[in-house]
CSV table of C-alpha atoms in Angstrom, one decimal:
chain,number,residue,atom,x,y,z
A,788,UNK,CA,-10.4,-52.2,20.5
A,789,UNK,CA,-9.2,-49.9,18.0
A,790,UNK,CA,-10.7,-52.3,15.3
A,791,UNK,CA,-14.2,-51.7,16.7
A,792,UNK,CA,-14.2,-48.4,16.5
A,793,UNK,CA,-12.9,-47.9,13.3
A,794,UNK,CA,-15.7,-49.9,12.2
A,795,UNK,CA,-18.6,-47.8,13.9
A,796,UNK,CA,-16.9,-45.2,12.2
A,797,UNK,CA,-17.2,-46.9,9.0
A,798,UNK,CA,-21.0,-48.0,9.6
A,799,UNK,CA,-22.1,-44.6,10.3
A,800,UNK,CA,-19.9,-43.0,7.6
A,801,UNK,CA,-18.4,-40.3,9.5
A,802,UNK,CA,-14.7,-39.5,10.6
A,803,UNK,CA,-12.7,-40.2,13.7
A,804,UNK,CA,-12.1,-36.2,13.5
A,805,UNK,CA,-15.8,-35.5,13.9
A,806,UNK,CA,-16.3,-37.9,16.5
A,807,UNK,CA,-13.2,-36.1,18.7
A,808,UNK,CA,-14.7,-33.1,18.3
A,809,UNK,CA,-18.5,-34.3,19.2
A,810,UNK,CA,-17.1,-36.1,22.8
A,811,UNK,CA,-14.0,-33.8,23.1
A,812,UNK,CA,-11.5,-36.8,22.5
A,813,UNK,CA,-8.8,-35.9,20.4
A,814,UNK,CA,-7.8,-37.5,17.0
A,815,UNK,CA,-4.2,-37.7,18.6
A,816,UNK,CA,-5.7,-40.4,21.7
A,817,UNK,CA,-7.6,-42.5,18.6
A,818,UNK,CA,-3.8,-42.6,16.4
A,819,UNK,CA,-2.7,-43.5,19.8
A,820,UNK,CA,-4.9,-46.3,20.6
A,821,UNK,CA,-4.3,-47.8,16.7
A,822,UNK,CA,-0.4,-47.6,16.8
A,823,UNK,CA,-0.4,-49.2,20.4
A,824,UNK,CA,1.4,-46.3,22.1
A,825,UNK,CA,-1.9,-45.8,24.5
A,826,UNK,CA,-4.6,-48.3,26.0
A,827,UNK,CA,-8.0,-46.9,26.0
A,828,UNK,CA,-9.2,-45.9,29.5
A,829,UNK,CA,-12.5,-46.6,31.0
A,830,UNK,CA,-13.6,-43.2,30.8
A,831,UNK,CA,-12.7,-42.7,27.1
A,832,UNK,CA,-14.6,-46.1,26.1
A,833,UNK,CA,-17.8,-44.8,28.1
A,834,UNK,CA,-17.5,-41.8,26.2
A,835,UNK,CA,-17.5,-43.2,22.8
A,836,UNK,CA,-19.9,-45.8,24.3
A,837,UNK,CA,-22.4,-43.3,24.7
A,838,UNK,CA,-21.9,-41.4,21.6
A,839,UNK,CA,-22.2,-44.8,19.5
A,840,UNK,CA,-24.9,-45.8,21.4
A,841,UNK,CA,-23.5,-48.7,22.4
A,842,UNK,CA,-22.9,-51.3,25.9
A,843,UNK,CA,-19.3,-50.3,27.5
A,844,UNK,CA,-19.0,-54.2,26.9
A,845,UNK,CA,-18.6,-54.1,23.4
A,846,UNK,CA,-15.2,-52.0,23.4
A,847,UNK,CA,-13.7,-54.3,26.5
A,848,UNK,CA,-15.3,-57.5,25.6
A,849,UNK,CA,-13.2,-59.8,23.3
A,850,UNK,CA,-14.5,-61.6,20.4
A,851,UNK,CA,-14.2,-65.4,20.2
């Protein structure tokens, strides 16, 4: 999951600190989420869902 984040975050050239503080995430849950110590919960995934402009399915779906 983390992986497809850091990516919209690539595309759309801004950081992971901008986006906590435009969704009130914190840059603490997204180091989280890339080491492994925390799973991303529904809510979250909405939230950057809707900031990215993008269906919830494309943080839970797998690729393959």
């Amino acid at each position: 999951m983390y992986e497809k984040f850091a990516k919209l975050i690539e595309e759309r050239n801004i950081t992971a600190y901008q986006v906590a503080k435009e969704t009130g995430l914190t840059s603490t849950l997204f180091s989280e989420w890339k080491s492994g110590k925390a799973n991303p919960k529904v809510d979250k995934l909405l939230k950057l869902a809707e900031y990215f402009d993008v269906p919830l399915e494309y943080f839970v779906k797998e690729e393959g």
